[in-house]
PDB file of N, CA and C in Angstrom:
ATOM      1  N   MET A1429      71.562 158.033  93.995  1.00 65.00           N
ATOM      2  CA  MET A1429      72.984 157.970  92.958  1.00 65.00           C
ATOM      3  C   MET A1429      73.835 159.018  93.925  1.00 65.00           C
ATOM      4  N   GLY A1430      75.109 158.346  93.966  1.00 79.00           N
ATOM      5  CA  GLY A1430      76.294 159.315  94.634  1.00 79.00           C
ATOM      6  C   GLY A1430      77.307 159.745  93.668  1.00 79.00           C
ATOM      7  N   TYR A1431      78.234 160.460  94.045  1.00 82.00           N
ATOM      8  CA  TYR A1431      79.246 160.761  93.005  1.00 82.00           C
ATOM      9  C   TYR A1431      80.346 160.550  93.893  1.00 82.00           C
ATOM     10  N   ARG A1432      81.607 160.358  93.021  1.00 88.00           N
ATOM     11  CA  ARG A1432      82.870 160.126  93.286  1.00 88.00           C
ATOM     12  C   ARG A1432      83.806 161.004  92.634  1.00 88.00           C
ATOM     13  N   ILE A1433      84.178 161.824  92.809  1.00 91.00           N
ATOM     14  CA  ILE A1433      85.287 162.958  92.322  1.00 91.00           C
ATOM     15  C   ILE A1433      86.713 162.411  92.400  1.00 91.00           C
ATOM     16  N   SER A1434      86.994 162.334  90.780  1.00 92.00           N
ATOM     17  CA  SER A1434      88.632 162.246  90.719  1.00 92.00           C
ATOM     18  C   SER A1434      89.797 162.798  91.723  1.00 92.00           C
ATOM     19  N   HIS A1435      91.018 162.206  91.355  1.00 92.00           N
ATOM     20  CA  HIS A1435      91.990 163.019  91.858  1.00 92.00           C
ATOM     21  C   HIS A1435      92.069 163.289  93.346  1.00 92.00           C
ATOM     22  N   GLY A1436      90.893 162.953  94.097  1.00 88.00           N
ATOM     23  CA  GLY A1436      91.138 162.719  95.685  1.00 88.00           C
ATOM     24  C   GLY A1436      89.904 163.732  96.039  1.00 88.00           C
ATOM     25  N   GLY A1437      88.990 164.204  94.892  1.00 82.00           N
ATOM     26  CA  GLY A1437      87.793 164.883  95.562  1.00 82.00           C
ATOM     27  C   GLY A1437      87.200 164.371  96.668  1.00 82.00           C
ATOM     28  N   THR A1438      86.849 162.976  96.444  1.00 78.00           N
ATOM     29  CA  THR A1438      85.938 162.541  97.652  1.00 78.00           C
ATOM     30  C   THR A1438      86.539 161.159  98.419  1.00 78.00           C
ATOM     31  N   GLU A1439      86.580 161.110  99.834  1.00 70.00           N
ATOM     32  CA  GLU A1439      86.762 159.931 100.573  1.00 70.00           C
ATOM     33  C   GLU A1439      85.925 158.841 100.395  1.00 70.00           C
ATOM     34  N   SER A1440      84.647 159.268 100.191  1.00 72.00           N
ATOM     35  CA  SER A1440      83.692 158.368  99.904  1.00 72.00           C
ATOM     36  C   SER A1440      82.588 158.688  98.944  1.00 72.00           C
ATOM     37  N   THR A1441      81.943 158.122  98.368  1.00 83.00           N
ATOM     38  CA  THR A1441      80.966 158.596  97.367  1.00 83.00           C
ATOM     39  C   THR A1441      79.934 159.944  98.306  1.00 83.00           C
ATOM     40  N   LEU A1442      80.110 160.572  97.597  1.00 87.00           N
ATOM     41  CA  LEU A1442      78.820 162.315  97.966  1.00 87.00           C
ATOM     42  C   LEU A1442      77.303 161.754  97.475  1.00 87.00           C
ATOM     43  N   SER A1443      76.442 161.646  98.136  1.00 88.00           N
ATOM     44  CA  SER A1443      75.204 161.463  97.428  1.00 88.00           C
ATOM     45  C   SER A1443      75.098 162.744  96.507  1.00 88.00           C
ATOM     46  N   ALA A1444      73.916 162.934  95.762  1.00 86.00           N
ATOM     47  CA  ALA A1444      73.411 163.660  94.834  1.00 86.00           C
ATOM     48  C   ALA A1444      72.650 164.758  95.550  1.00 86.00           C
ATOM     49  N   LEU A1445      72.183 164.547  96.818  1.00 90.00           N
ATOM     50  CA  LEU A1445      71.482 165.380  97.952  1.00 90.00           C
ATOM     51  C   LEU A1445      72.734 166.249  98.360  1.00 90.00           C
ATOM     52  N   GLN A1446      73.898 165.575  99.049  1.00 92.00           N
ATOM     53  CA  GLN A1446      74.917 166.006  99.295  1.00 92.00           C
ATOM     54  C   GLN A1446      75.596 167.138  98.410  1.00 92.00           C
ATOM     55  N   ILE A1447      75.605 166.758  97.317  1.00 92.00           N
ATOM     56  CA  ILE A1447      76.213 167.702  96.477  1.00 92.00           C
ATOM     57  C   ILE A1447      75.227 169.062  95.964  1.00 92.00           C
ATOM     58  N   GLU A1448      73.971 168.607  96.037  1.00 92.00           N
ATOM     59  CA  GLU A1448      72.584 169.628  96.035  1.00 92.00           C
ATOM     60  C   GLU A1448      72.859 170.870  97.373  1.00 92.00           C
ATOM     61  N   ASN A1449      73.097 170.090  98.528  1.00 95.00           N
ATOM     62  CA  ASN A1449      73.119 170.773  99.458  1.00 95.00           C
ATOM     63  C   ASN A1449      74.308 171.497  99.418  1.00 95.00           C
ATOM     64  N   LEU A1450      75.512 171.282  99.236  1.00 96.00           N
ATOM     65  CA  LEU A1450      76.885 172.153  98.989  1.00 96.00           C
ATOM     66  C   LEU A1450      76.801 173.197  97.924  1.00 96.00           C
ATOM     67  N   GLY A1451      75.880 172.968  96.672  1.00 96.00           N
ATOM     68  CA  GLY A1451      75.536 173.771  95.877  1.00 96.00           C
ATOM     69  C   GLY A1451      75.065 174.825  96.234  1.00 96.00           C
ATOM     70  N   ARG A1452      73.912 174.570  97.373  1.00 96.00           N
ATOM     71  CA  ARG A1452      73.211 175.719  97.819  1.00 96.00           C
ATOM     72  C   ARG A1452      74.027 176.552  98.772  1.00 96.00           C
ATOM     73  N   GLU A1453      75.082 175.955  99.082  1.00 97.00           N
ATOM     74  CA  GLU A1453      75.711 176.733 100.279  1.00 97.00           C
ATOM     75  C   GLU A1453      76.812 177.750  99.785  1.00 97.00           C
ATOM     76  N   VAL A1454      77.379 177.183  98.450  1.00 97.00           N
ATOM     77  CA  VAL A1454      78.320 177.897  97.599  1.00 97.00           C
ATOM     78  C   VAL A1454      77.646 178.790  97.089  1.00 97.00           C
ATOM     79  N   LYS A1455      76.392 178.884  96.552  1.00 97.00           N
ATOM     80  CA  LYS A1455      75.612 180.122  95.615  1.00 97.00           C
ATOM     81  C   LYS A1455      75.370 180.911  96.823  1.00 97.00           C
ATOM     82  N   ARG A1456      75.140 180.787  97.768  1.00 96.00           N
ATOM     83  CA  ARG A1456      74.761 181.608  98.889  1.00 96.00           C
ATOM     84  C   ARG A1456      76.288 182.665  99.519  1.00 96.00           C
ATOM     85  N   ALA A1457      77.399 181.807  99.426  1.00 97.00           N
ATOM     86  CA  ALA A1457      78.695 182.571  99.995  1.00 97.00           C
ATOM     87  C   ALA A1457      79.454 182.836  98.749  1.00 97.00           C
ATOM     88  N   ALA A1458      79.319 182.474  97.798  1.00 96.00           N
ATOM     89  CA  ALA A1458      79.700 183.113  96.372  1.00 96.00           C
ATOM     90  C   ALA A1458      80.070 184.507  95.748  1.00 96.00           C
ATOM     91  N   GLY A1459      78.900 184.820  96.013  1.00 93.00           N
ATOM     92  CA  GLY A1459      78.374 186.506  95.227  1.00 93.00           C
ATOM     93  C   GLY A1459      78.066 186.178  93.754  1.00 93.00           C
ATOM     94  N   LEU A1460      77.440 186.882  93.199  1.00 93.00           N
ATOM     95  CA  LEU A1460      77.356 186.595  91.968  1.00 93.00           C
ATOM     96  C   LEU A1460      78.275 186.130  90.692  1.00 93.00           C
ATOM     97  N   THR A1461      79.420 187.048  90.789  1.00 92.00           N
ATOM     98  CA  THR A1461      80.691 186.212  89.993  1.00 92.00           C
ATOM     99  C   THR A1461      81.175 185.142  90.418  1.00 92.00           C
ATOM    100  N   GLY A1462      81.371 184.475  91.797  1.00 93.00           N
ATOM    101  CA  GLY A1462      81.871 183.198  91.896  1.00 93.00           C
ATOM    102  C   GLY A1462      80.789 182.328  91.608  1.00 93.00           C
ATOM    103  N   TRP A1463      79.216 182.634  91.689  1.00 96.00           N
ATOM    104  CA  TRP A1463      78.260 181.631  91.567  1.00 96.00           C
ATOM    105  C   TRP A1463      78.219 181.416  90.148  1.00 96.00           C
ATOM    106  N   MET A1464      78.319 182.192  89.079  1.00 96.00           N
ATOM    107  CA  MET A1464      78.217 181.961  87.832  1.00 96.00           C
ATOM    108  C   MET A1464      79.618 181.294  87.446  1.00 96.00           C
ATOM    109  N   THR A1465      80.806 181.456  87.751  1.00 96.00           N
ATOM    110  CA  THR A1465      81.734 180.510  87.543  1.00 96.00           C
ATOM    111  C   THR A1465      81.252 178.978  88.048  1.00 96.00           C
ATOM    112  N   LEU A1466      80.711 178.583  89.017  1.00 97.00           N
ATOM    113  CA  LEU A1466      80.614 177.356  89.868  1.00 97.00           C
ATOM    114  C   LEU A1466      79.337 176.912  89.551  1.00 97.00           C
ATOM    115  N   ARG A1467      77.847 177.962  88.853  1.00 95.00           N
ATOM    116  CA  ARG A1467      76.753 176.879  88.867  1.00 95.00           C
ATOM    117  C   ARG A1467      76.765 175.545  87.905  1.00 95.00           C
ATOM    118  N   PRO A1468      77.621 175.848  86.560  1.00 93.00           N
ATOM    119  CA  PRO A1468      77.563 174.762  85.822  1.00 93.00           C
ATOM    120  C   PRO A1468      78.000 173.426  86.312  1.00 93.00           C
ATOM    121  N   LEU A1469      78.919 173.631  87.401  1.00 92.00           N
ATOM    122  CA  LEU A1469      79.339 172.335  88.098  1.00 92.00           C
ATOM    123  C   LEU A1469      78.347 171.806  89.264  1.00 92.00           C
ATOM    124  N   PHE A1470      77.435 172.387  89.782  1.00 89.00           N
ATOM    125  CA  PHE A1470      76.265 171.981  90.278  1.00 89.00           C
ATOM    126  C   PHE A1470      75.175 171.732  89.374  1.00 89.00           C
ATOM    127  N   ALA A1471      75.088 171.636  88.152  1.00 85.00           N
ATOM    128  CA  ALA A1471      73.859 171.753  87.641  1.00 85.00           C
ATOM    129  C   ALA A1471      73.568 169.906  87.373  1.00 85.00           C
ATOM    130  N   PRO A1472      72.455 169.496  87.861  1.00 73.00           N
ATOM    131  CA  PRO A1472      72.121 168.294  87.294  1.00 73.00           C
ATOM    132  C   PRO A1472      72.738 167.783  86.345  1.00 73.00           C
ATOM    133  N   ARG A1473      73.008 166.380  86.616  1.00 70.00           N
ATOM    134  CA  ARG A1473      73.792 165.786  85.522  1.00 70.00           C
ATOM    135  C   ARG A1473      72.792 164.085  85.349  1.00 70.00           C
ATOM    136  N   ARG A1474      72.092 164.320  84.097  1.00 64.00           N
ATOM    137  CA  ARG A1474      71.348 163.074  84.002  1.00 64.00           C
ATOM    138  C   ARG A1474      71.617 161.898  84.005  1.00 64.00           C
ATOM    139  N   ASP A1475      73.047 161.583  83.804  1.00 72.00           N
ATOM    140  CA  ASP A1475      73.751 160.014  83.586  1.00 72.00           C
ATOM    141  C   ASP A1475      74.301 160.086  85.098  1.00 72.00           C
ATOM    142  N   GLY A1476      74.686 161.007  85.939  1.00 74.00           N
ATOM    143  CA  GLY A1476      75.460 160.887  86.973  1.00 74.00           C
ATOM    144  C   GLY A1476      76.938 160.988  86.527  1.00 74.00           C
ATOM    145  N   TYR A1477      77.294 161.360  85.396  1.00 83.00           N
ATOM    146  CA  TYR A1477      78.943 161.240  84.790  1.00 83.00           C
ATOM    147  C   TYR A1477      79.044 162.158  84.225  1.00 83.00           C
ATOM    148  N   ASP A1478      80.491 163.020  84.688  1.00 89.00           N
ATOM    149  CA  ASP A1478      80.702 163.826  84.051  1.00 89.00           C
ATOM    150  C   ASP A1478      82.198 164.364  83.752  1.00 89.00           C
ATOM    151  N   GLU A1479      82.856 164.501  82.648  1.00 93.00           N
ATOM    152  CA  GLU A1479      84.620 164.904  82.260  1.00 93.00           C
ATOM    153  C   GLU A1479      84.513 166.325  82.249  1.00 93.00           C
ATOM    154  N   ILE A1480      85.382 166.937  82.860  1.00 96.00           N
ATOM    155  CA  ILE A1480      85.623 168.196  82.947  1.00 96.00           C
ATOM    156  C   ILE A1480      87.079 168.612  82.356  1.00 96.00           C
ATOM    157  N   ALA A1481      87.171 169.587  81.566  1.00 98.00           N
ATOM    158  CA  ALA A1481      88.748 169.581  80.810  1.00 98.00           C
ATOM    159  C   ALA A1481      89.803 170.075  81.980  1.00 98.00           C
ATOM    160  N   PRO A1482      91.098 169.852  81.826  1.00 98.00           N
ATOM    161  CA  PRO A1482      91.699 170.639  82.386  1.00 98.00           C
ATOM    162  C   PRO A1482      91.474 172.008  82.843  1.00 98.00           C
ATOM    163  N   ALA A1483      91.584 172.725  82.047  1.00 98.00           N
ATOM    164  CA  ALA A1483      91.296 174.311  82.016  1.00 98.00           C
ATOM    165  C   ALA A1483      89.993 174.683  82.617  1.00 98.00           C
ATOM    166  N   GLN A1484      88.885 173.870  82.574  1.00 97.00           N
ATOM    167  CA  GLN A1484      87.969 174.464  83.309  1.00 97.00           C
ATOM    168  C   GLN A1484      88.004 173.798  84.761  1.00 97.00           C
ATOM    169  N   ALA A1485      88.705 172.757  84.849  1.00 98.00           N
ATOM    170  CA  ALA A1485      88.613 172.095  86.342  1.00 98.00           C
ATOM    171  C   ALA A1485      89.770 173.110  87.038  1.00 98.00           C
ATOM    172  N   ALA A1486      90.760 174.050  86.458  1.00 98.00           N
ATOM    173  CA  ALA A1486      91.591 174.962  86.810  1.00 98.00           C
ATOM    174  C   ALA A1486      90.386 176.228  87.475  1.00 98.00           C
ATOM    175  N   LYS A1487      89.568 176.307  86.706  1.00 97.00           N
ATOM    176  CA  LYS A1487      88.865 177.382  87.258  1.00 97.00           C
ATOM    177  C   LYS A1487      87.820 176.844  88.242  1.00 97.00           C
ATOM    178  N   TYR A1488      87.322 175.874  88.092  1.00 97.00           N
ATOM    179  CA  TYR A1488      86.243 175.331  89.442  1.00 97.00           C
ATOM    180  C   TYR A1488      87.519 175.277  90.626  1.00 97.00           C
ATOM    181  N   GLY A1489      88.611 174.694  90.283  1.00 98.00           N
ATOM    182  CA  GLY A1489      89.137 174.786  91.802  1.00 98.00           C
ATOM    183  C   GLY A1489      89.453 175.840  92.392  1.00 98.00           C
ATOM    184  N   LYS A1490      89.940 176.669  91.612  1.00 97.00           N
ATOM    185  CA  LYS A1490      90.149 178.080  92.106  1.00 97.00           C
ATOM    186  C   LYS A1490      89.050 178.923  92.965  1.00 97.00           C
ATOM    187  N   ALA A1491      88.120 178.662  91.980  1.00 97.00           N
ATOM    188  CA  ALA A1491      86.724 179.415  92.690  1.00 97.00           C
ATOM    189  C   ALA A1491      86.006 178.583  94.022  1.00 97.00           C
ATOM    190  N   LEU A1492      86.588 177.199  93.753  1.00 97.00           N
ATOM    191  CA  LEU A1492      85.973 176.749  95.182  1.00 97.00           C
ATOM    192  C   LEU A1492      86.541 176.635  96.407  1.00 97.00           C
ATOM    193  N   LEU A1493      88.219 177.159  96.315  1.00 97.00           N
ATOM    194  CA  LEU A1493      89.103 177.368  97.285  1.00 97.00           C
ATOM    195  C   LEU A1493      88.766 178.456  97.730  1.00 97.00           C
ATOM    196  N   LYS A1494      88.368 179.529  96.860  1.00 97.00           N
ATOM    197  CA  LYS A1494      87.936 181.014  97.129  1.00 97.00           C
ATOM    198  C   LYS A1494      86.782 180.980  98.214  1.00 97.00           C
ATOM    199  N   VAL A1495      85.889 180.197  97.858  1.00 98.00           N
ATOM    200  CA  VAL A1495      84.601 180.489  98.753  1.00 98.00           C
ATOM    201  C   VAL A1495      84.353 179.384  99.990  1.00 98.00           C
ATOM    202  N   ALA A1496      85.356 178.598 100.192  1.00 97.00           N
ATOM    203  CA  ALA A1496      85.592 177.730 100.959  1.00 97.00           C
ATOM    204  C   ALA A1496      85.282 177.941 102.330  1.00 97.00           C
ATOM    205  N   ASP A1497      86.364 178.934 102.730  1.00 95.00           N
ATOM    206  CA  ASP A1497      86.157 179.457 104.013  1.00 95.00           C
ATOM    207  C   ASP A1497      85.291 180.624 104.276  1.00 95.00           C
ATOM    208  N   LYS A1498      84.298 180.663 103.492  1.00 97.00           N
ATOM    209  CA  LYS A1498      83.128 181.438 103.971  1.00 97.00           C
ATOM    210  C   LYS A1498      81.783 180.528 104.104  1.00 97.00           C
ATOM    211  N   LEU A1499      81.921 178.868 103.915  1.00 97.00           N
ATOM    212  CA  LEU A1499      80.941 178.120 104.028  1.00 97.00           C
ATOM    213  C   LEU A1499      80.831 177.757 105.191  1.00 97.00           C
ATOM    214  N   PRO A1500      79.680 177.717 106.020  1.00 94.00           N
ATOM    215  CA  PRO A1500      79.114 176.749 107.064  1.00 94.00           C
ATOM    216  C   PRO A1500      79.428 175.427 107.401  1.00 94.00           C
ATOM    217  N   GLY A1501      79.514 175.231 108.757  1.00 88.00           N
ATOM    218  CA  GLY A1501      79.809 173.992 109.273  1.00 88.00           C
ATOM    219  C   GLY A1501      81.002 173.044 108.364  1.00 88.00           C
ATOM    220  N   GLY A1502      80.627 171.804 108.198  1.00 93.00           N
ATOM    221  CA  GLY A1502      81.558 170.993 107.211  1.00 93.00           C
ATOM    222  C   GLY A1502      81.854 171.190 105.851  1.00 93.00           C
ATOM    223  N   TRP A1503      80.901 172.164 105.646  1.00 97.00           N
ATOM    224  CA  TRP A1503      80.889 172.431 103.893  1.00 97.00           C
ATOM    225  C   TRP A1503      82.351 172.752 103.464  1.00 97.00           C
ATOM    226  N   GLY A1504      83.021 173.651 104.348  1.00 97.00           N
ATOM    227  CA  GLY A1504      84.141 174.593 103.615  1.00 97.00           C
ATOM    228  C   GLY A1504      85.063 173.180 103.326  1.00 97.00           C
ATOM    229  N   LYS A1505      85.096 172.349 104.412  1.00 95.00           N
ATOM    230  CA  LYS A1505      86.594 171.224 104.476  1.00 95.00           C
ATOM    231  C   LYS A1505      85.916 170.596 102.749  1.00 95.00           C
ATOM    232  N   VAL A1506      84.332 170.272 102.594  1.00 95.00           N
ATOM    233  CA  VAL A1506      84.146 169.313 101.314  1.00 95.00           C
ATOM    234  C   VAL A1506      84.727 170.113  99.979  1.00 95.00           C
ATOM    235  N   ALA A1507      84.164 171.376 100.056  1.00 96.00           N
ATOM    236  CA  ALA A1507      84.429 172.624  98.927  1.00 96.00           C
ATOM    237  C   ALA A1507      86.100 172.373  98.480  1.00 96.00           C
ATOM    238  N   ARG A1508      86.688 172.722  99.788  1.00 96.00           N
ATOM    239  CA  ARG A1508      88.334 172.483  99.736  1.00 96.00           C
ATOM    240  C   ARG A1508      88.634 171.437  99.079  1.00 96.00           C
ATOM    241  N   ARG A1509      88.348 170.266  99.594  1.00 95.00           N
ATOM    242  CA  ARG A1509      88.941 168.971  99.347  1.00 95.00           C
ATOM    243  C   ARG A1509      88.517 168.925  97.662  1.00 95.00           C
ATOM    244  N   ILE A1510      87.216 169.245  97.231  1.00 96.00           N
ATOM    245  CA  ILE A1510      86.746 169.296  95.741  1.00 96.00           C
ATOM    246  C   ILE A1510      87.677 170.233  94.712  1.00 96.00           C
ATOM    247  N   GLY A1511      87.743 171.413  95.363  1.00 97.00           N
ATOM    248  CA  GLY A1511      88.807 172.598  94.889  1.00 97.00           C
ATOM    249  C   GLY A1511      90.140 171.864  94.825  1.00 97.00           C
ATOM    250  N   GLU A1512      90.840 171.374  95.705  1.00 97.00           N
ATOM    251  CA  GLU A1512      92.111 171.008  95.461  1.00 97.00           C
ATOM    252  C   GLU A1512      92.294 169.826  94.365  1.00 97.00           C
ATOM    253  N   SER A1513      91.073 168.674  94.288  1.00 97.00           N
ATOM    254  CA  SER A1513      91.423 167.662  93.642  1.00 97.00           C
ATOM    255  C   SER A1513      91.141 168.275  92.120  1.00 97.00           C
ATOM    256  N   ALA A1514      90.481 169.293  92.142  1.00 97.00           N
ATOM    257  CA  ALA A1514      90.080 169.986  90.675  1.00 97.00           C
ATOM    258  C   ALA A1514      91.330 170.687  90.115  1.00 97.00           C
ATOM    259  N   LEU A1515      92.257 171.043  90.960  1.00 98.00           N
ATOM    260  CA  LEU A1515      93.586 171.777  90.652  1.00 98.00           C
ATOM    261  C   LEU A1515      94.504 170.673  90.601  1.00 98.00           C
ATOM    262  N   ARG A1516      94.534 169.527  91.166  1.00 97.00           N
ATOM    263  CA  ARG A1516      95.277 168.322  90.658  1.00 97.00           C
ATOM    264  C   ARG A1516      95.102 167.858  89.582  1.00 97.00           C
ATOM    265  N   ALA A1517      93.945 167.641  88.931  1.00 97.00           N
ATOM    266  CA  ALA A1517      93.662 167.070  87.591  1.00 97.00           C
ATOM    267  C   ALA A1517      94.114 168.259  86.884  1.00 97.00           C
ATOM    268  N   ALA A1518      94.086 169.434  86.985  1.00 98.00           N
ATOM    269  CA  ALA A1518      94.429 170.598  86.166  1.00 98.00           C
ATOM    270  C   ALA A1518      95.528 170.485  85.747  1.00 98.00           C
ATOM    271  N   SER A1519      96.755 170.352  87.047  1.00 97.00           N
ATOM    272  CA  SER A1519      98.161 170.343  86.835  1.00 97.00           C
ATOM    273  C   SER A1519      98.485 169.428  86.308  1.00 97.00           C
ATOM    274  N   ALA A1520      97.856 168.302  86.135  1.00 98.00           N
ATOM    275  CA  ALA A1520      98.332 166.682  86.032  1.00 98.00           C
ATOM    276  C   ALA A1520      97.931 166.828  84.195  1.00 98.00           C
ATOM    277  N   GLY A1521      96.966 167.794  83.914  1.00 98.00           N
ATOM    278  CA  GLY A1521      96.516 167.914  82.698  1.00 98.00           C
ATOM    279  C   GLY A1521      95.551 166.785  82.004  1.00 98.00           C
ATOM    280  N   GLU A1522      94.857 166.302  83.334  1.00 97.00           N
ATOM    281  CA  GLU A1522      93.977 165.084  83.376  1.00 97.00           C
ATOM    282  C   GLU A1522      92.645 165.513  83.168  1.00 97.00           C
ATOM    283  N   LEU A1523      91.913 164.704  82.661  1.00 97.00           N
ATOM    284  CA  LEU A1523      90.126 165.064  82.772  1.00 97.00           C
ATOM    285  C   LEU A1523      89.917 165.213  84.245  1.00 97.00           C
ATOM    286  N   TRP A1524      88.884 165.873  84.744  1.00 96.00           N
ATOM    287  CA  TRP A1524      88.786 165.985  86.132  1.00 96.00           C
ATOM    288  C   TRP A1524      87.324 165.054  86.105  1.00 96.00           C
ATOM    289  N   VAL A1525      87.120 164.046  86.433  1.00 94.00           N
ATOM    290  CA  VAL A1525      86.079 163.223  86.556  1.00 94.00           C
ATOM    291  C   VAL A1525      85.061 163.200  87.776  1.00 94.00           C
ATOM    292  N   TRP A1526      83.618 163.268  87.522  1.00 91.00           N
ATOM    293  CA  TRP A1526      82.607 163.070  88.524  1.00 91.00           C
ATOM    294  C   TRP A1526      81.917 162.000  87.976  1.00 91.00           C
ATOM    295  N   SER A1527      81.774 160.519  88.888  1.00 87.00           N
ATOM    296  CA  SER A1527      81.420 159.350  88.517  1.00 87.00           C
ATOM    297  C   SER A1527      80.086 158.973  89.416  1.00 87.00           C
TER     298      SER A1527
END
């Protein structure tokens, strides 16, 4: 299963394993408070679909951008892209969709 993230969050589908690995890197870099904010975003989704309200998307987006520069390798770029897409959804007042 793979994920497409709305509002420009993905250039192509990200696999569930890639999201899981990103979550591991975020957990290592975010610190306790940052991880507690982001942990629900990386929780396994049974059906592979999630709609996130604009206010929550804004929280996720800010937290992802805060941690992006602390991530190794290309994970920072992925986190930044996803975080920016969350903020675009929030700014537009639209649901941020992972499908």
